[in-house]
Short mmCIF file of C-alpha atoms in Angstrom, two decimals:
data_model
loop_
_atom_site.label_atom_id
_atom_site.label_comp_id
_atom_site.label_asym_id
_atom_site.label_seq_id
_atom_site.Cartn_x
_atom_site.Cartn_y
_atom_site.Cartn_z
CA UNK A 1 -29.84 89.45 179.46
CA UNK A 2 -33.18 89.02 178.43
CA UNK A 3 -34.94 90.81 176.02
CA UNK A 4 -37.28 92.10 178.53
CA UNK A 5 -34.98 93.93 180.42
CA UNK A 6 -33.72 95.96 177.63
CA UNK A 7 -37.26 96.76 176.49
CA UNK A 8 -37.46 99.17 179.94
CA UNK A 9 -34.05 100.94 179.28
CA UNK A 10 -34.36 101.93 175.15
CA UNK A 11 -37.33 100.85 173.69
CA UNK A 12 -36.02 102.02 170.29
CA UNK A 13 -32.93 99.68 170.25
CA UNK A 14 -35.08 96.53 171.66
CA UNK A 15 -36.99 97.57 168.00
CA UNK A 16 -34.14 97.82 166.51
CA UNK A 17 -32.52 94.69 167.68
CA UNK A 18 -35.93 92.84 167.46
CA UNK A 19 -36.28 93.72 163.44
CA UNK A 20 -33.12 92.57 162.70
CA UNK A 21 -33.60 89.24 164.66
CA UNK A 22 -36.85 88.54 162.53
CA UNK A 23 -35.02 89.87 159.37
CA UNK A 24 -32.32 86.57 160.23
CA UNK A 25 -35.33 84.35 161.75
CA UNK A 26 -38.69 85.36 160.24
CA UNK A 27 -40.18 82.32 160.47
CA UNK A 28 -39.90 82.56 164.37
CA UNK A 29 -43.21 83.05 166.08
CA UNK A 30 -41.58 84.13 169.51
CA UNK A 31 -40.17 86.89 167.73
CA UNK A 32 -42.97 87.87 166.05
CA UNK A 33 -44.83 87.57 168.99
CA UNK A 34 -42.95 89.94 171.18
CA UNK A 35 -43.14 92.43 167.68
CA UNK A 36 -46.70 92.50 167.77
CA UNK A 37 -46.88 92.78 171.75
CA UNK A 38 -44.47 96.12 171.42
CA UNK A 39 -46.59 97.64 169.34
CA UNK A 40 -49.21 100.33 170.17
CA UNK A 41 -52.22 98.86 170.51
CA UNK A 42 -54.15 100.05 166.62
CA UNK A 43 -51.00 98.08 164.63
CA UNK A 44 -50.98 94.83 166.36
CA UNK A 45 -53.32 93.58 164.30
CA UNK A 46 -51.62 94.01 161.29
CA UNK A 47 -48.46 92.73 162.94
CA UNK A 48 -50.27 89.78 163.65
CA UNK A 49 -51.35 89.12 160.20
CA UNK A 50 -47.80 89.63 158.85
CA UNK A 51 -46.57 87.38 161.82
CA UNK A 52 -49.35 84.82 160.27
CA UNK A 53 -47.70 84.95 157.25
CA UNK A 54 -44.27 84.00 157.76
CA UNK A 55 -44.89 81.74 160.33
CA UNK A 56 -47.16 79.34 158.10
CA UNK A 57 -50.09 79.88 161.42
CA UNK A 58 -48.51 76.97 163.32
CA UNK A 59 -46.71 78.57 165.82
CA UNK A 60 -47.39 77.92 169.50
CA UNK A 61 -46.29 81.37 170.78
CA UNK A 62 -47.70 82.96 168.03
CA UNK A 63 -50.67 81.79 168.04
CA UNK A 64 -51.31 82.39 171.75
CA UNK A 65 -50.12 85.59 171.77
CA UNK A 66 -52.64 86.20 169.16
CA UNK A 67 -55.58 84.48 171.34
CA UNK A 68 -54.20 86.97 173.79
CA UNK A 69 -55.22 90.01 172.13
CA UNK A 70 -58.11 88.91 171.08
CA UNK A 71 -59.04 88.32 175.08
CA UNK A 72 -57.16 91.36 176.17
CA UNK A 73 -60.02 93.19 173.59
CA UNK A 74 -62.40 91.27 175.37
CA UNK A 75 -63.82 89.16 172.28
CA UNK A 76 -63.74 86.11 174.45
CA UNK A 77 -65.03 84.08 171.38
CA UNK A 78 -62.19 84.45 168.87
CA UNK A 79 -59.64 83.98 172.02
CA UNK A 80 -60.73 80.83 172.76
CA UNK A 81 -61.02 79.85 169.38
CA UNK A 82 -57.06 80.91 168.92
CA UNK A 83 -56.44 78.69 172.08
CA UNK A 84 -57.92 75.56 170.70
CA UNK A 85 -56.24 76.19 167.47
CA UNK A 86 -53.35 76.14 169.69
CA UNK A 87 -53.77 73.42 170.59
CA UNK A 88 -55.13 71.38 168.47
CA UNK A 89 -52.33 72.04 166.16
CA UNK A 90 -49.96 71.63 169.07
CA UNK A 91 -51.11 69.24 171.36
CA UNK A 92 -47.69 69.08 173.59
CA UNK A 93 -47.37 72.88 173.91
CA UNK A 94 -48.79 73.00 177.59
CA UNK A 95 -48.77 77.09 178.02
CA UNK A 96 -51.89 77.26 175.27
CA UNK A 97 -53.95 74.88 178.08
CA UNK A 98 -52.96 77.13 180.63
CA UNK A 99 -54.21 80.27 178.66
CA UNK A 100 -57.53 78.95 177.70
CA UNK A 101 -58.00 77.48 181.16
CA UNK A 102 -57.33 80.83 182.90
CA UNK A 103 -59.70 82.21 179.96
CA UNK A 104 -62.26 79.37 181.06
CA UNK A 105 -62.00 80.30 184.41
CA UNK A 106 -62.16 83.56 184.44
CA UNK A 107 -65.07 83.85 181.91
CA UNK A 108 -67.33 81.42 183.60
CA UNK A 109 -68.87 84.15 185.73
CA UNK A 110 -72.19 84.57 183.94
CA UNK A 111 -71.13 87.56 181.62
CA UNK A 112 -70.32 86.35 178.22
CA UNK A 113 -68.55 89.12 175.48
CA UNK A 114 -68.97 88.46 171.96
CA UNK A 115 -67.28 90.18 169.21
CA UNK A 116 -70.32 92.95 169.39
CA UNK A 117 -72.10 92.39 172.34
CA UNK A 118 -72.18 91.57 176.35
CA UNK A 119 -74.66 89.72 177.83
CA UNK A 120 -75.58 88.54 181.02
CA UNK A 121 -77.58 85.83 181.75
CA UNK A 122 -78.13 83.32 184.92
CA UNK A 123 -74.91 82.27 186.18
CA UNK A 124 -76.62 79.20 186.92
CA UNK A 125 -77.66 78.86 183.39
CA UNK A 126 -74.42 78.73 181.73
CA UNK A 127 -72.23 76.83 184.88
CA UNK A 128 -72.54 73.58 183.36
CA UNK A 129 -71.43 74.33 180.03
CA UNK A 130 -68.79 76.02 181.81
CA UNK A 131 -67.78 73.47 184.16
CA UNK A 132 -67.46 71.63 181.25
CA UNK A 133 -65.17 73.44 179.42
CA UNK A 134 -62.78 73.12 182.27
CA UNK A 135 -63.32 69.75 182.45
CA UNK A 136 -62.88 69.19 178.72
CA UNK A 137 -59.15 70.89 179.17
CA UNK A 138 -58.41 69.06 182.05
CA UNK A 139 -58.83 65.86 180.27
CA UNK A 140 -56.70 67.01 177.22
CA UNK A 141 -54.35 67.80 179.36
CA UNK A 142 -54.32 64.35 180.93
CA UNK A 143 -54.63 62.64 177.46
CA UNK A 144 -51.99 64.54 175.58
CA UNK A 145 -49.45 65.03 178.55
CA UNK A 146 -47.95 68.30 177.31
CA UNK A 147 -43.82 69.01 177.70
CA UNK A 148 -43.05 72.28 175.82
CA UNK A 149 -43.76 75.55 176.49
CA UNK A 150 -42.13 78.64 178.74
CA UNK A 151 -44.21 78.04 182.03
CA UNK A 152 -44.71 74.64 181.17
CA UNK A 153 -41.23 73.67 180.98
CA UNK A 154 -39.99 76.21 183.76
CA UNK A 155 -42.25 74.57 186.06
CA UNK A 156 -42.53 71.08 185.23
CA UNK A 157 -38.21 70.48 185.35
CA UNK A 158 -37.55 73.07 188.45
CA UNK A 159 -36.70 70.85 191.29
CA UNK A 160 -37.67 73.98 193.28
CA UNK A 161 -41.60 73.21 192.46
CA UNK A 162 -41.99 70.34 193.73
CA UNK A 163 -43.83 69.89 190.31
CA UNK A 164 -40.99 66.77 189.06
CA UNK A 165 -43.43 63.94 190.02
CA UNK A 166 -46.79 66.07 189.09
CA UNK A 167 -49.73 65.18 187.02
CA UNK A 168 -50.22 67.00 184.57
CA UNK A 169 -53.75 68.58 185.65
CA UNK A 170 -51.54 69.70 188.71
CA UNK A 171 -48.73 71.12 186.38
CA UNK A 172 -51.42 72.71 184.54
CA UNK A 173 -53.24 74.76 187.88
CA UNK A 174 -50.01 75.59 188.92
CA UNK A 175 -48.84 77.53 185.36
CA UNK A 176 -52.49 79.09 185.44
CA UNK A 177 -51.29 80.22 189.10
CA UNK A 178 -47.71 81.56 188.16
CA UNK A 179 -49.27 83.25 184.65
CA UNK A 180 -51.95 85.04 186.48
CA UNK A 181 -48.92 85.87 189.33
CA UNK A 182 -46.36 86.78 186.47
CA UNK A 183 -48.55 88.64 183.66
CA UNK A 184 -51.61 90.27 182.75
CA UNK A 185 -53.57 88.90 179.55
CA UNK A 186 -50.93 91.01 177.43
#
């Protein structure tokens, strides 16, 4: 049973459960993660900075779960920036890709949110810088050939997918595909 599941039936024992599992593990950033994600939105960011400090900030999950609430608070900025750290710290975790090329994607509309403002400017202004981006993840992608990760994994080894024999660029579009199908930013 997965820890989702139980989440929907009694929130309170999932808590429960989910403490005592980072009391045993608490340098685990997946559990951390889904701590911070179950809390109310005004204390996840103190459970993210406690989550920081037992997991030494080098945790894949953690550290795109925290680029994820950065996004889902639309400071676009500090997302991306969690992203890269993601991945630069983690070059083979191929989920972080997929969340800062959905990010990439979805944010190269024109309208850019800061930490304080929104602007909009040309879409044609900003489209190459944009394009860029993409491109610049497509070719990490390519160059560090990633292999761990939920999606990543789930999709790349399922003979179902048809994904065995795939590049990694088409790995890649195909996670952004099943995250944006299976989640919301948070």
């Amino acid at each position: 049973c997965r820890m989702e599941r139980l989440i929907q039936k009694n929130p309170v024992l999932f808590k429960t459960i989910l403490n005592r599992a980072i009391a045993e593990c608490p340098k685990s950033g997946a559990l951390w993660a889904e701590a911070i994600l179950c809390e109310p939105r005004p204390q996840r960011k103190a459970k993210s900075i406690d989550a920081l400090k037992h997991c030494d900030n080098s945790d894949p999950v953690l550290l795109v779960t925290i680029g994820r609430l950065f996004w889902s608070e639309r400071r676009v900025d500090k997302a991306r920036t969690w992203f890269s750290r993601c991945i630069d710290l983690n070059p083979k975790y191929g989920d972080a890709y997929a969340w800062l090329y959905w990010l990439e994607s979805e944010t190269s509309t024109g309208t850019t949110t800061t930490t304080t403002t929104t602007t909009t400017s040309n879409p044609d202004s900003g489209s190459a810088e944009e394009t860029d981006r993409l491109n610049a993840i497509l070719t990490s992608v390519e160059t560090n050939l990633p292999t761990h990760g939920e999606y990543w994994q789930q999709l790349s080894k399922d003979p179902k997918s048809n994904m065995l024999n795939a590049s990694a660029k088409q790995i890649l579009l195909q996670v952004v595909k099943v995250l944006k199908a299976q989640s919301s930013i948070l």
